[in-house]
CSV table of C-alpha atoms in Angstrom, one decimal:
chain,number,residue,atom,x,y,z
A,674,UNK,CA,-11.6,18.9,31.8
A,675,UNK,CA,-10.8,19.5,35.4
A,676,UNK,CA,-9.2,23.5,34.4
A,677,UNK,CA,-12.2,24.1,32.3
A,678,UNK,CA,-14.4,23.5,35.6
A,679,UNK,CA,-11.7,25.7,37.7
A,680,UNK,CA,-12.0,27.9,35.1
A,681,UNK,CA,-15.7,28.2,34.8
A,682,UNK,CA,-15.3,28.1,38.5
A,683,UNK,CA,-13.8,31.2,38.8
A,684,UNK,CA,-15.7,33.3,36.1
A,685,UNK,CA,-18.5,32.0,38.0
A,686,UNK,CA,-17.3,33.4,41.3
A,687,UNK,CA,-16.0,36.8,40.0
A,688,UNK,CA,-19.3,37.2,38.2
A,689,UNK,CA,-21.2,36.7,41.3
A,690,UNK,CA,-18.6,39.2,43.3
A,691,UNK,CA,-18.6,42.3,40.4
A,692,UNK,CA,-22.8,41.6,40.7
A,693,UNK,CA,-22.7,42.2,44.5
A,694,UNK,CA,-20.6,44.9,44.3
A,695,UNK,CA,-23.2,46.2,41.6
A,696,UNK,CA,-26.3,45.3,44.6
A,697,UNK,CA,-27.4,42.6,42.7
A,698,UNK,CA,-28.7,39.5,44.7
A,699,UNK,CA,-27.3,36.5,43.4
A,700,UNK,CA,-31.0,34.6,43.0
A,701,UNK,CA,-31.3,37.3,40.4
A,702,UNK,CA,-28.2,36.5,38.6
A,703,UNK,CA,-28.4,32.6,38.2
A,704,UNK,CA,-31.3,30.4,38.2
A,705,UNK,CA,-31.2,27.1,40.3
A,706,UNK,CA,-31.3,25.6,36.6
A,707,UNK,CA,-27.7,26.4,36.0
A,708,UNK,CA,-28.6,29.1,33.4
A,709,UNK,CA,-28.0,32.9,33.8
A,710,UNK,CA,-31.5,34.9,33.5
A,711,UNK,CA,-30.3,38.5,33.1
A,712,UNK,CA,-30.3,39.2,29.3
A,713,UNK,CA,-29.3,42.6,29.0
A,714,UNK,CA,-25.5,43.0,27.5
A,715,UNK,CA,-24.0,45.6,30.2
A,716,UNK,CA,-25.1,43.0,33.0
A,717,UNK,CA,-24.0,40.3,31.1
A,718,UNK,CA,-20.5,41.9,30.6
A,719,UNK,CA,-20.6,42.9,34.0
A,720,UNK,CA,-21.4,39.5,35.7
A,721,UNK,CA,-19.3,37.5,33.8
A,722,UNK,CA,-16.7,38.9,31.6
A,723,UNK,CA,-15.7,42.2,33.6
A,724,UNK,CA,-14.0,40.0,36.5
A,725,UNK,CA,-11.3,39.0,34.0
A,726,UNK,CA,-11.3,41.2,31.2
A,727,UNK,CA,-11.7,44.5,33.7
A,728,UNK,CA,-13.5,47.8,34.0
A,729,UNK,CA,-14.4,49.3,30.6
A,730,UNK,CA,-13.2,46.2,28.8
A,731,UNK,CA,-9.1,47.3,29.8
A,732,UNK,CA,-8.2,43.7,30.3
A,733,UNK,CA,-5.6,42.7,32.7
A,734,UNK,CA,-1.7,41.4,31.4
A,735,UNK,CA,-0.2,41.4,34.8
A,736,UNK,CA,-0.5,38.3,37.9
A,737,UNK,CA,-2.2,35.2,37.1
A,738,UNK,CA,-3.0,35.3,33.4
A,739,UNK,CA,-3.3,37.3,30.7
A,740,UNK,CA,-7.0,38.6,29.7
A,741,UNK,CA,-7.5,40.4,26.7
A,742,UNK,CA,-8.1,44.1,25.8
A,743,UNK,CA,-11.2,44.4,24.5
A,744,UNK,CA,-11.2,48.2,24.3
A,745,UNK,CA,-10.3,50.1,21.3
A,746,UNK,CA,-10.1,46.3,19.9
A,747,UNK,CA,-11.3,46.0,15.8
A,748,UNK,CA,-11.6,42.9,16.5
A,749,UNK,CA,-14.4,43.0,18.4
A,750,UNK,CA,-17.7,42.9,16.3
A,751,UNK,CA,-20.5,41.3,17.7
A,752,UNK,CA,-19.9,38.5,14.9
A,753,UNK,CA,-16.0,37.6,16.7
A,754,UNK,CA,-17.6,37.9,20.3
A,755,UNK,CA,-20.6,35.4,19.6
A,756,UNK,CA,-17.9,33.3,17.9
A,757,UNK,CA,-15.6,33.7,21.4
A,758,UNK,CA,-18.5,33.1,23.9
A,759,UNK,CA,-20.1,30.4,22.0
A,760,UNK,CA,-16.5,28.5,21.2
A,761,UNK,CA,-14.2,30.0,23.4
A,762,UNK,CA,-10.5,30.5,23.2
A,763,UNK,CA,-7.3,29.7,24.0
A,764,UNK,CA,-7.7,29.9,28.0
A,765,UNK,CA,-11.4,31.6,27.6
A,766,UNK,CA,-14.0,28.6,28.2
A,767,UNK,CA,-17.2,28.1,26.2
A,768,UNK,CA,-20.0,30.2,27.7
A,769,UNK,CA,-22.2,28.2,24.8
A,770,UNK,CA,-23.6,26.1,27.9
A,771,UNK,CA,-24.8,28.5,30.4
A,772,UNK,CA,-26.0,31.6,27.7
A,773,UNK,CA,-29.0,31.8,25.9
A,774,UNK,CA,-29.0,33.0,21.9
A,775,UNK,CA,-30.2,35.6,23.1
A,776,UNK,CA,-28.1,36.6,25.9
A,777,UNK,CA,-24.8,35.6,23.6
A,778,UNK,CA,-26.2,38.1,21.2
A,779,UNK,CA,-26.6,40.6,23.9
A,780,UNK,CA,-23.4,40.2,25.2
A,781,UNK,CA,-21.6,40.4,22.0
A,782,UNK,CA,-23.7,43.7,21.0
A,783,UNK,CA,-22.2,45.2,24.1
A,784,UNK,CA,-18.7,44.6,24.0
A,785,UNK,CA,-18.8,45.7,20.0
A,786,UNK,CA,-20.3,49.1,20.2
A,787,UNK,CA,-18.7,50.3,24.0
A,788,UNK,CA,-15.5,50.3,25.3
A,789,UNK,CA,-14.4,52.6,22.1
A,790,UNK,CA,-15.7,49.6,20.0
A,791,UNK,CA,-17.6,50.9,17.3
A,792,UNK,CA,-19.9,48.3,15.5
A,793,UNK,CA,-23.3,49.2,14.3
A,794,UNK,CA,-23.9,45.5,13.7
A,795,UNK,CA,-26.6,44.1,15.7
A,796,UNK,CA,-26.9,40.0,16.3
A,797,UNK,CA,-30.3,38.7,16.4
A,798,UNK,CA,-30.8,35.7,18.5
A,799,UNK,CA,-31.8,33.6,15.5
A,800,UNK,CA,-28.9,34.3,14.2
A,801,UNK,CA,-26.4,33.0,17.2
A,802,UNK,CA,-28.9,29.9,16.8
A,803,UNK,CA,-27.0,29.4,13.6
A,804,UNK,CA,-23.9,29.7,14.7
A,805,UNK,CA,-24.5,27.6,18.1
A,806,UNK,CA,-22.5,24.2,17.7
A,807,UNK,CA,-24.7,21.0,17.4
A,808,UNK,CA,-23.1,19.8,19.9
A,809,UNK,CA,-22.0,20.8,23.2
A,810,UNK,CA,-18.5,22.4,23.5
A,811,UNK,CA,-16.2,21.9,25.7
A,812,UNK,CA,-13.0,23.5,24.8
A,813,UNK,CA,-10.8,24.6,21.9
A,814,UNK,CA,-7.5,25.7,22.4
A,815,UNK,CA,-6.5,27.3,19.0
């Protein structure tokens, strides 16, 4: 539990860095609730998953850890994101607490159609309410 916070921790901080570097306040970024309120993919991507997973989605396999490529990645449809951000993986934590259905859906949207990723598919956020877990996650290392 206490790497998942460090974790969390640190996507937290890197989100609120590549934000500021974009001149984004951070009362815009993160309500005193806890939950995020920018809803639009390319923020999203850019607050939280860009400080780990890099520019244009080039990941990073040097230093601290290894962060996947999600460029010019099959892989990457907006179903396998939502699945990723809701559940996480391996040393990727659950965003499923912090993101709404609609901003996983937006998220996932953007990483599957840019970065050379070329999905058409488009999530609703009715259908990430499907797919959210009943209960809360905390962390699956599969």
């Amino acid at each position: 539990m206490r790497n998942i916070l460090i974790v969390v921790g640190m996507l937290l901080f890197a989100g609120f860095a590549v934000a500021a570097g974009h001149g984004m306040k951070t009362d815009e970024i993160f309500e005193k609730t806890g939950t995020y309120t920018v809803t639009d993919g390319e923020n999203l991507y850019l607050q939280n998953c860009e400080g780990c997973h890099m520019a244009g989605g080039k990941g990073a396999h040097t230093g601290a850890g290894m962060y996947p490529t999600l460029a010019n990645n099959s892989r990457m449809t907006p179903e396998y994101v939502s699945y990723i951000v809701l559940f996480g993986l391996r040393g990727m934590p659950s965003m499923e607490p912090y993101f709404n259905d609609e901003q996983v859906a937006s998220v996932s949207n953007y990483v599957g159609s840019h970065f050379g990723n070329k999905s058409t598919t488009q999530l609703k956020a009715d259908q990430i309410k499907d797919t959210r877990p009943a209960t809360p996650v905390e962390y699956l290392d599969w």
